[in-house]
Coordinates of C-alpha atoms in Angstrom, one line a residue:
X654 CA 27.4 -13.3 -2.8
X655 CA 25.9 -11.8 0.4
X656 CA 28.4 -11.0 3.0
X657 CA 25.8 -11.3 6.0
X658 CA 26.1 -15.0 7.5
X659 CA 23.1 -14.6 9.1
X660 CA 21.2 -14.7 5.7
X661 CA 23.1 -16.9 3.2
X662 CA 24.5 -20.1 4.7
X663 CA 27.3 -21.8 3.0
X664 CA 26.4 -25.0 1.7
X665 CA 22.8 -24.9 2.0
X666 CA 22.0 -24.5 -1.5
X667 CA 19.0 -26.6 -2.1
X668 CA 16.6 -27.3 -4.9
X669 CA 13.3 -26.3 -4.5
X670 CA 10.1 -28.3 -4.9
X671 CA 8.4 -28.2 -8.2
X672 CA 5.1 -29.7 -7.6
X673 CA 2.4 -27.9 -5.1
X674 CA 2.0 -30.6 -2.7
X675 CA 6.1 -30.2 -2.4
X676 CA 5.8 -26.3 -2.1
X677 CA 3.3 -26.9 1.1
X678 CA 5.5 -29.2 2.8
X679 CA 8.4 -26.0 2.9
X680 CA 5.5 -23.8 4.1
X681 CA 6.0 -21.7 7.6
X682 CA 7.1 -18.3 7.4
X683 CA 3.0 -17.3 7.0
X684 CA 1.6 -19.5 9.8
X685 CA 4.0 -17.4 12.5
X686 CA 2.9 -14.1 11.0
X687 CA -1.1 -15.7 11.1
X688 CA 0.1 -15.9 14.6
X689 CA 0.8 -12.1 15.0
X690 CA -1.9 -11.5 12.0
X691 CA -4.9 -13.4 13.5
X692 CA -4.6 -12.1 17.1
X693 CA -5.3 -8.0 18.3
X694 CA -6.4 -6.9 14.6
X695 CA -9.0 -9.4 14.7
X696 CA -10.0 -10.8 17.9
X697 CA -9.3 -6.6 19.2
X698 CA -10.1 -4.3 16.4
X699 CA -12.0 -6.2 13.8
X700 CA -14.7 -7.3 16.4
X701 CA -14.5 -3.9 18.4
X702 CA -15.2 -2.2 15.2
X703 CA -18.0 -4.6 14.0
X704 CA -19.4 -4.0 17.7
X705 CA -19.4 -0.2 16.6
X706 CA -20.3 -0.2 13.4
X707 CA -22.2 -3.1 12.5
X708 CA -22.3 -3.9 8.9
X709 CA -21.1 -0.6 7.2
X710 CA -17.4 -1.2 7.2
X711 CA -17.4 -4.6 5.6
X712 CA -15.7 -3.3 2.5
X713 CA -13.3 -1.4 4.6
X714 CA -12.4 -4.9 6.4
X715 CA -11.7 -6.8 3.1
X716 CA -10.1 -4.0 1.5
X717 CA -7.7 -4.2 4.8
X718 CA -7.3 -8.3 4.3
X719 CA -6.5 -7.9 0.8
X720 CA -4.5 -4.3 -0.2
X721 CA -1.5 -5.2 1.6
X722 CA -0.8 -9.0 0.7
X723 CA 1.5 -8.2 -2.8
X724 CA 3.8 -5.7 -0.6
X725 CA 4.2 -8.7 1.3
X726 CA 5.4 -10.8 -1.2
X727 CA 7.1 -8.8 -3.2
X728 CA 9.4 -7.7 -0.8
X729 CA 10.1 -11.2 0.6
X730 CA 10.9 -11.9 -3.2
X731 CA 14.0 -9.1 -2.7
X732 CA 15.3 -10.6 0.4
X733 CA 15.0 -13.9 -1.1
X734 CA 16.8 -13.4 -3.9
X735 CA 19.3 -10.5 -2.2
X736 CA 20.0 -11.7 1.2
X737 CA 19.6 -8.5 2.1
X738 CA 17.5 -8.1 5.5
X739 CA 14.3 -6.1 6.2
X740 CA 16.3 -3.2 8.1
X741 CA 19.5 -3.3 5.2
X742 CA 17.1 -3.4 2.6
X743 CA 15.1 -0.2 4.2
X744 CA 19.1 1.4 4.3
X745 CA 19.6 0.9 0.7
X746 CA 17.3 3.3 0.0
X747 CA 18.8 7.2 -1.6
X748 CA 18.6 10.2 1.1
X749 CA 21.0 8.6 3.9
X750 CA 22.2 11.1 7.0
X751 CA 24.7 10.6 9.2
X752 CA 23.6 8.9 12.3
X753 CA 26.5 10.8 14.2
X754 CA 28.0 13.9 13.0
X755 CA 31.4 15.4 13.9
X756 CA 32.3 16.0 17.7
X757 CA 29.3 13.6 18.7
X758 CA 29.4 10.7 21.6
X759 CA 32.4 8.7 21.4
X760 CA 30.0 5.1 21.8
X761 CA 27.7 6.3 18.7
X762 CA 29.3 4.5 15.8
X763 CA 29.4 7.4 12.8
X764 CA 27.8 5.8 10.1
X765 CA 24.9 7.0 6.8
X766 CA 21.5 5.7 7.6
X767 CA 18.4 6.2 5.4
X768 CA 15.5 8.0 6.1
X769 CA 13.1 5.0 6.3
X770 CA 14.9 3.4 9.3
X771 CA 14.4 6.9 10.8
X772 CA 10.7 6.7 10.4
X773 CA 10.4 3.4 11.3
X774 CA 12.1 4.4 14.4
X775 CA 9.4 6.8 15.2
X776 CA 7.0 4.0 15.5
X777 CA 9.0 2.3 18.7
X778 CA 7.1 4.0 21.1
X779 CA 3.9 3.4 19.9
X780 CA 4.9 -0.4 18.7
X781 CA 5.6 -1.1 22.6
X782 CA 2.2 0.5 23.7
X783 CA 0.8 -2.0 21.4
X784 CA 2.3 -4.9 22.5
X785 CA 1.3 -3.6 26.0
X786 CA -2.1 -3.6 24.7
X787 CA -2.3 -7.4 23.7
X788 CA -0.2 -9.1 26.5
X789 CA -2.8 -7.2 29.0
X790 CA -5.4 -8.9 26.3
X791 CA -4.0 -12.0 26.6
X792 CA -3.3 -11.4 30.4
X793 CA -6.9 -10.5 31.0
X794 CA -8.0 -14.3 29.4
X795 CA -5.5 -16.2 31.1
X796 CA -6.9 -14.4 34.4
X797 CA -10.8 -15.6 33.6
X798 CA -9.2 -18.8 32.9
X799 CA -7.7 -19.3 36.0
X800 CA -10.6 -18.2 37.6
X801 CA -12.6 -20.8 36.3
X802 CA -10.4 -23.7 37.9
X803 CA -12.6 -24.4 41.1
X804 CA -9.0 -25.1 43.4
X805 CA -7.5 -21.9 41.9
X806 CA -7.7 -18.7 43.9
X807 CA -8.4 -15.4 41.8
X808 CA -5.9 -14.2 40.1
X809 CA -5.9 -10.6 39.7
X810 CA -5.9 -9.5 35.8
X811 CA -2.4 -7.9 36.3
X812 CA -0.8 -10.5 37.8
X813 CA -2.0 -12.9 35.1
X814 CA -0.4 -10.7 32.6
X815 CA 2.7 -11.2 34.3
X816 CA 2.4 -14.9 34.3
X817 CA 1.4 -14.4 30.4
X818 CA 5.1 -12.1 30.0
X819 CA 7.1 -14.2 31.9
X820 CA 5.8 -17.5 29.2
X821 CA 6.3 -15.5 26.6
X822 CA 10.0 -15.0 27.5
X823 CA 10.9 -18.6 28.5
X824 CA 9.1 -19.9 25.2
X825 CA 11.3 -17.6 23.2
X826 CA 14.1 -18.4 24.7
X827 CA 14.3 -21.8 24.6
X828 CA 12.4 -22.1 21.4
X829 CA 14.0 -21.9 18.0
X830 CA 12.5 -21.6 14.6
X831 CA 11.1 -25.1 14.1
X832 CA 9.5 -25.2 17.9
X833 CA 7.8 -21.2 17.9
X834 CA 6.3 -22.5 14.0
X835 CA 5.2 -26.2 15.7
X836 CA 3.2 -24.0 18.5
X837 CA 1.7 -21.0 16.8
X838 CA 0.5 -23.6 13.7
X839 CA -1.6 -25.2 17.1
X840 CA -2.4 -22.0 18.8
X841 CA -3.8 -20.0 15.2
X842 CA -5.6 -23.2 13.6
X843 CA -7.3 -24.0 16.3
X844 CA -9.0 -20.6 17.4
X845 CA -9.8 -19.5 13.3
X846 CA -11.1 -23.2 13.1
X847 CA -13.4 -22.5 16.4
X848 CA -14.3 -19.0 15.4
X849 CA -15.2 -19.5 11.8
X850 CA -17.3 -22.4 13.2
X851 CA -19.3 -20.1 15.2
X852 CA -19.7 -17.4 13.1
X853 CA -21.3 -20.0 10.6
X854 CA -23.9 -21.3 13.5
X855 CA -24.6 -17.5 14.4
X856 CA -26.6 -18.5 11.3
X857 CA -29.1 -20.6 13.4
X858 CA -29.4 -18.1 15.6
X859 CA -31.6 -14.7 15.8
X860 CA -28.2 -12.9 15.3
X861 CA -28.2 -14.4 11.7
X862 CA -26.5 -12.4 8.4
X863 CA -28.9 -11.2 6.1
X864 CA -28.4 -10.8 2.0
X865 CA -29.5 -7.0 3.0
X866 CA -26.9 -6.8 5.9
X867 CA -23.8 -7.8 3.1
X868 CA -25.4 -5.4 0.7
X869 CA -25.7 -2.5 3.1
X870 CA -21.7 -3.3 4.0
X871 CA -20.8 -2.9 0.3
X872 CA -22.0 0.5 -0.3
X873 CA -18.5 2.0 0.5
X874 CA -19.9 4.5 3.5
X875 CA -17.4 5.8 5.6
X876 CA -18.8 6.9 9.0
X877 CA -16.2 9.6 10.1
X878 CA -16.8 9.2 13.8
X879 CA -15.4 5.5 13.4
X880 CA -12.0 7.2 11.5
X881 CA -9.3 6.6 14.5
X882 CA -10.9 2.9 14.8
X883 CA -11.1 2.2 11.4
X884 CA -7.9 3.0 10.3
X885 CA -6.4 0.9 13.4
X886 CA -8.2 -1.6 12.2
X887 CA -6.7 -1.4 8.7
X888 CA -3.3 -1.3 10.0
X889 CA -3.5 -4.1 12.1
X890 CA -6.0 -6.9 10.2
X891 CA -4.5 -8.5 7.5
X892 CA -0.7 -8.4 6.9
X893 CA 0.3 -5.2 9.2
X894 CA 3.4 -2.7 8.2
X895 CA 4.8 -4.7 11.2
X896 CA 4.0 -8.5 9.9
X897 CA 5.7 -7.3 6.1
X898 CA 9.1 -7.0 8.1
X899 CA 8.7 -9.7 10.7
X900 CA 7.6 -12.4 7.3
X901 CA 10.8 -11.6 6.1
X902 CA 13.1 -12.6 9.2
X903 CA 11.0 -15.6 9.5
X904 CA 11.7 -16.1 5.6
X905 CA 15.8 -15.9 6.8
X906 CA 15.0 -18.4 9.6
X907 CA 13.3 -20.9 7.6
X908 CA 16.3 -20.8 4.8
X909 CA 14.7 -19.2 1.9
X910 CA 17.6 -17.6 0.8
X911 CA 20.2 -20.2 2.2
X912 CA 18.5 -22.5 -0.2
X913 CA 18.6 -20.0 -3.3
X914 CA 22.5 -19.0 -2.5
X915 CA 24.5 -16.2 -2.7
X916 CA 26.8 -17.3 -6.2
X917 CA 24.8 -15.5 -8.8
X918 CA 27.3 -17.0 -11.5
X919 CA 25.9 -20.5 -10.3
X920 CA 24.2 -21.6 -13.1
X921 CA 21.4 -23.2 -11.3
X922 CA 21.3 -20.2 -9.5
X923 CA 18.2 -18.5 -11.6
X924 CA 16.1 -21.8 -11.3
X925 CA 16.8 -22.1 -7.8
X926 CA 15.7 -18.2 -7.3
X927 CA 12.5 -18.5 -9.3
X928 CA 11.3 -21.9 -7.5
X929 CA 11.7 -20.6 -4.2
X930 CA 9.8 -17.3 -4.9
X931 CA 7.2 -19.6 -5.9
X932 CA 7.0 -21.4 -2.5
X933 CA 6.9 -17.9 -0.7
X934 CA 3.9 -16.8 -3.0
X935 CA 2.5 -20.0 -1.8
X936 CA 2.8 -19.6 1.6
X937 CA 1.8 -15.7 0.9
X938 CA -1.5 -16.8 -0.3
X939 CA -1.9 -19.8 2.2
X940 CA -1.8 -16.4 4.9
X941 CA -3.9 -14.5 2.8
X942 CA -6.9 -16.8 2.9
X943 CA -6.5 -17.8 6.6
X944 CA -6.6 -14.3 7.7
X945 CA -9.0 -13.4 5.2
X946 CA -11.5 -15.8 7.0
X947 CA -11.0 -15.7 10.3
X948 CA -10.8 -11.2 10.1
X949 CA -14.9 -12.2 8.3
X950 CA -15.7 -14.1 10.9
X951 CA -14.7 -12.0 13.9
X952 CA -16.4 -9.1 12.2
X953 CA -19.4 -10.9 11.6
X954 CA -19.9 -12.0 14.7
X955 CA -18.8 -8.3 16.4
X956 CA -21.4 -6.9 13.6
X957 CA -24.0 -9.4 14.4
X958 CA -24.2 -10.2 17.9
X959 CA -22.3 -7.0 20.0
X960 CA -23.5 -4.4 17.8
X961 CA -26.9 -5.6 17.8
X962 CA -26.3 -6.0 22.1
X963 CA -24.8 -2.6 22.4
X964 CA -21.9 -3.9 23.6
X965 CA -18.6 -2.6 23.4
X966 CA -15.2 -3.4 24.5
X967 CA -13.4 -1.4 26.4
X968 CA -10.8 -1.1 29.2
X969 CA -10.9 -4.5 31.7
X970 CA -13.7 -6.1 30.6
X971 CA -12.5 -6.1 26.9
X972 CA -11.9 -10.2 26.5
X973 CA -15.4 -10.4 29.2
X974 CA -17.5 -8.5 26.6
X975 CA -16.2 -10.4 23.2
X976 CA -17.0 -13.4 25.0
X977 CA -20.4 -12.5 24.7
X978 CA -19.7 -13.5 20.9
X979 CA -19.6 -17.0 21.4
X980 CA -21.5 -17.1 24.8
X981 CA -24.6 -15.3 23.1
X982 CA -24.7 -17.7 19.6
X983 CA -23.2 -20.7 21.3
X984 CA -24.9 -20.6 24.8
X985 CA -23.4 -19.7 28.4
X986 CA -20.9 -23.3 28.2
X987 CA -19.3 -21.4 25.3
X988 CA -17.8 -18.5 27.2
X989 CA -14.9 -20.4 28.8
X990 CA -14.5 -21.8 24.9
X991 CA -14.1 -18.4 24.1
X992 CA -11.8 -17.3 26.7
X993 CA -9.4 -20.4 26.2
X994 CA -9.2 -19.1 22.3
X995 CA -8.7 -16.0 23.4
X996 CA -6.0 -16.4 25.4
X997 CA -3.9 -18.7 22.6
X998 CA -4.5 -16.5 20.0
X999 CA -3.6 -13.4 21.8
X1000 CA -0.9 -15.3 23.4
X1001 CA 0.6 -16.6 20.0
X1002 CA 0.4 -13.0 18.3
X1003 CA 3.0 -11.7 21.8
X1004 CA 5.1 -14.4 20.6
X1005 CA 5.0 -13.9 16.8
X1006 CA 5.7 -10.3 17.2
X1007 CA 8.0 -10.4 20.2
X1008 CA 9.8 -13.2 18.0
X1009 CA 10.2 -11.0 14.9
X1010 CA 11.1 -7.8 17.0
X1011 CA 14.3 -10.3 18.4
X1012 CA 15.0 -10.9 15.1
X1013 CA 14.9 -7.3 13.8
X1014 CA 16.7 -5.0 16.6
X1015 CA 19.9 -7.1 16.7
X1016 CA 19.7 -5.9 13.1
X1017 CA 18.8 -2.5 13.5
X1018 CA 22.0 -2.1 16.1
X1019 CA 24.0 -3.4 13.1
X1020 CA 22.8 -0.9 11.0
X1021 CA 24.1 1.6 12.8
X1022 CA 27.3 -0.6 13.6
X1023 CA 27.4 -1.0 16.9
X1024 CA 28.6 -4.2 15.8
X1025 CA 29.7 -6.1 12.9
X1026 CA 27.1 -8.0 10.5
X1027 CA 29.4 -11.4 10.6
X1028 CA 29.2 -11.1 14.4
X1029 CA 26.1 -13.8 14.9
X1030 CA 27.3 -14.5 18.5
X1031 CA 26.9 -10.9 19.5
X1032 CA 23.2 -10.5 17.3
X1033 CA 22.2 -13.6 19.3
X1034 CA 23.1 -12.4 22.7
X1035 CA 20.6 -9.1 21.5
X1036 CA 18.1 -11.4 20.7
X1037 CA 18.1 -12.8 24.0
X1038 CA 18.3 -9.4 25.6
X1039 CA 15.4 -8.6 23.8
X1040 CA 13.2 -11.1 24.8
X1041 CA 13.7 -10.6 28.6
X1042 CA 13.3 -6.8 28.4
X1043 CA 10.5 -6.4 25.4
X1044 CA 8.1 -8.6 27.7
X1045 CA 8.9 -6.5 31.1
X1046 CA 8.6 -3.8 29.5
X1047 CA 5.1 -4.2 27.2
X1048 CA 3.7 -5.3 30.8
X1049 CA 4.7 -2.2 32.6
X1050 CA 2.8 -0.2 29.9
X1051 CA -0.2 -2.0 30.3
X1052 CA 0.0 -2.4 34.4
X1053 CA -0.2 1.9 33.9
X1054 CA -2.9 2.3 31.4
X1055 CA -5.1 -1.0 30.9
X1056 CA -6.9 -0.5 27.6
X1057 CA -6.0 -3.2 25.2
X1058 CA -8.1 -1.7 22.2
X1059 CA -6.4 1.6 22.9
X1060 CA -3.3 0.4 23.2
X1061 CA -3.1 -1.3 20.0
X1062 CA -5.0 1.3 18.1
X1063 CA -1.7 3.5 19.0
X1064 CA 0.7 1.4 17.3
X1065 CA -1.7 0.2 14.5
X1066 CA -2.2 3.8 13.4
X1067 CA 1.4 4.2 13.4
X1068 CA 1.5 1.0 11.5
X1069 CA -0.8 2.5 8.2
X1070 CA 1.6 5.2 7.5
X1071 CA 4.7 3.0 7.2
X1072 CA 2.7 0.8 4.5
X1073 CA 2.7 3.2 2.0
X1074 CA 6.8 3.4 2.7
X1075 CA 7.4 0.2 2.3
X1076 CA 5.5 0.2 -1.1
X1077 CA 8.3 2.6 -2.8
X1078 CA 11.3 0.4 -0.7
X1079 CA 10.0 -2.2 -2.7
X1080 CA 9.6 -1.0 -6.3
X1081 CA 12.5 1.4 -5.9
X1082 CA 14.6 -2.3 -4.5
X1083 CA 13.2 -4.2 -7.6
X1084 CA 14.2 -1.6 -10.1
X1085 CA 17.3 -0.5 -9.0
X1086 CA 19.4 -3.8 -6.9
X1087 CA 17.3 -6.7 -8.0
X1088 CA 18.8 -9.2 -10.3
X1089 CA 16.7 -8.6 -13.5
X1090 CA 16.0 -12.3 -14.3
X1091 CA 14.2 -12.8 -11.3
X1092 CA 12.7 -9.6 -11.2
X1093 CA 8.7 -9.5 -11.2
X1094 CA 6.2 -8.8 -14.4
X1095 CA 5.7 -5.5 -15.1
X1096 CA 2.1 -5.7 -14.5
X1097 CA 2.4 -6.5 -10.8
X1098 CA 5.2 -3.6 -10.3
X1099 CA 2.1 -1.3 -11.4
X1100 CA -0.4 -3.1 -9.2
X1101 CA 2.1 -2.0 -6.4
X1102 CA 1.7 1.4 -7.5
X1103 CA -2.0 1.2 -7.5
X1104 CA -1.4 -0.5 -3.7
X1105 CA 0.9 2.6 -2.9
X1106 CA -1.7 5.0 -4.1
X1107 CA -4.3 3.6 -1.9
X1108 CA -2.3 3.3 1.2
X1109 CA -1.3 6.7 0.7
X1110 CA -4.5 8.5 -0.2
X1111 CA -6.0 6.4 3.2
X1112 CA -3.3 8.1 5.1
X1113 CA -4.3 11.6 3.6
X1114 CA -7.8 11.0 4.4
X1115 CA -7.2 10.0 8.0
X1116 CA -4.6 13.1 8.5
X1117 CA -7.8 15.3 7.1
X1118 CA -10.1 13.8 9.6
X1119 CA -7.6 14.6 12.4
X1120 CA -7.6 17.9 11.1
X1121 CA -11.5 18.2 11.1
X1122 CA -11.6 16.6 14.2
X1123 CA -9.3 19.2 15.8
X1124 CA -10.0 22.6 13.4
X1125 CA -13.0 21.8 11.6

């Protein structure tokens, strides 16, 4: 049986639905990570790349919806099953160093961690920059909005992102599960509703997709001027390194594995196990279409109607330029449409991946013990500590630089490299600590190593372009 509390409840053992009608009603985890998912690497970088490349990269942007999805689920699967978390599942892995050696600080616990947590902690820096780079986005909406209120005084674009960070904490900290799912299911449906909407009546307009324009996107060109772009596109859209750990803390806070249970010797234990995988899967592929539409229609409409504009987005007038996206197929009435989406669905990915970065560094502290695992009234008081100084700190970062599409680019990049990781944490976890009767079919343990060889020949390819870039 798991020994973390925080995972496996006692007594919530449940059986799980067998039909698909009942597997939709336990459905959740997903539509917070669409929150996160269908937020900067669409509304930021899908669109800014369409605006900058047009139609070329359309395989590139399905190939970034789709590569990324079985990792996902797969690795929920192991914490399912395990109880294990993201971060303990990461430690498990062979090629652990001590975090403190011999004659070290007194306060640094000694303990063995392994060498993924130390890469993921590499990507800290560049995570915050990007949640600078969306609050400002978000910020910079809420400020049109505000605008547009006839009794409202302007409201300068920083000072709207402050009013954005201080929502963000005082939703999260009053909110639990049930309430952040409730909002984000409101926040996400309604702006990929609105936005697939109008990327189908760009259709009626003289920004219309052509049969030749999808054909030309197929051809599998790579301009190499568009490689930093690109690839923080790729690690943002679709299901992000980032989104793979938050979905499984939100798979711990809807009850997943509480429902499976931690008595292995249970002999409804296997049942239990399998039916529950089933319902993630579910609400894997529920994501995966979602995002798979609404990343199409943001492209579309960057590749149809900015590109063809020579518009770009860039610095302040980011959200004010994509606007043109609705504005120009829509009419003028549309902008303020635009700019209310905006804001939700750059709003709901701050609290989807502010939400999963509580859940996760309470954990992380614990991996390198500065406090118990069983101690959930100490995790909680770092989860609340985290949502006050995440916010105030993402909005410092963007008061001193102001580029939202930069911003996230930073950590997005960062983002692509840890994919490929978390591909070999999960086939190494499946082979070597998962229970072998709930383990998965051979054939999609190799499709993960065709996923891993993908990720990792990307990365290769963008480390030679950096190299080109800089020595060629």
């Amino acid at each position: 049986m798991s020994d973390d509390p925080y995972t496996i409840q006692p007594g919530r053992t449940r059986e799980p639905p067998t039909t698909l009608l009942g597997r939709l009603r336990y459905l959740g985890p997903g539509i917070i990570v669409s929150g996160s998912i269908v937020g900067s690497g669409e509304i930021l970088l899908t669109a800014g790349l369409g605006a900058a490349a047009g139609f070329t990269l359309l395989w590139f942007v399905l190939f970034s919806c789709w590569i990324k999805s079985l990792v996902q689920a797969e690795l929920a699967r192991y914490v399912v099953t395990t109880g294990d978390t993201y971060l303990r599942t990461l430690n498990r892995m062979p090629g652990r160093t001590p975090a403190r050696r011999e004659g070290g600080q007194w306060w640094w616990p000694k303990v063995e961690v392994s060498w993924p947590i130390w890469f993921g902690l590499l990507g800290f820096i560049p995570g915050l920059v990007t949640s600078g780079g969306i609050i400002g986005g978000a910020g910079q909406a809420l400020g049109l909005l505000l605008d547009a209120v006839p009794a409202m005084p302007d409201v300068d674009g920083k000072v709207a992102t402050g009013i954005a960070a201080v929502l963000v904490m005082l939703l999260l900290w009053t909110g639990r599960y049930g309430r952040i799912e409730k909002i984000l299911v409101v926040m996400v449906m309604s702006f990929s509703f609105t936005t697939i909407i109008c990327a189908a009546l760009m259709q009626t307009t003289e920004f219309q997709v052509t049969a030749d324009d999808i054909v030309a996107g197929l051809q599998f060109d790579f301009p190499l001027e568009l490689l930093f772009l690109a690839v923080g596109m790729y690690g943002a859209t679709g299901v992000a390194s980032s989104e793979i750990a938050g979905y499984t803390y939100w798979c711990i806070e809807k009850g997943y594995p509480s429902f499976v249970g931690g008595d292995r010797d249970d002999p409804r234990w296997v049942a239990r196990a399998k039916g529950w995988v089933r319902v993630v899967q579910v609400d894997v592929l529920v994501t995966l279409v979602i995002l798979t539409f609404a990343t199409l229609s943001f492209y579309f409409l960057g590749a149809g109607v900015l590109h063809s504009q020579g518009l770009v987005p860039e610095r302040e007038e980011t959200v004010a330029i994509l606007a043109n996206m609705y504005s120009l197929t829509l009419g003028d009435w549309s902008t303020y449409l635009f700019i209310f989406g905006a804001f939700f669905i750059l709003f709901s990915t701050v609290l989807s991946g502010l939400g999963a970065g509580s859940r996760s560094f309470p954990d992380l502290l614990v991996t390198f013990g500065f406090f118990p695992r069983k101690n959930l009234e100490t995790r909680l008081k770092w989860t609340r500590g985290y949502i006050i100084g995440m916010p105030i700190l993402s909005l410092l970062l963007y008061m001193s630089i102001e580029r939202p599409i930069a911003m996230v680019i930073v950590g997005a990049t960062f983002g692509a490299f840890m994919l490929p990781i978390q591909a070999v944490v999960t086939l190494y976890m499946q082979r070597k600590r998962m229970d072998p009767r709930v383990r998965p079919k051979n054939w999609v343990s190799w499709c993960i190593v065709g996923v891993f060889l993908a990720m990792a020949t990307l990365c290769a390819f963008y480390i030679y372009g950096v190299y080109l870039d800089n020595f060629g």
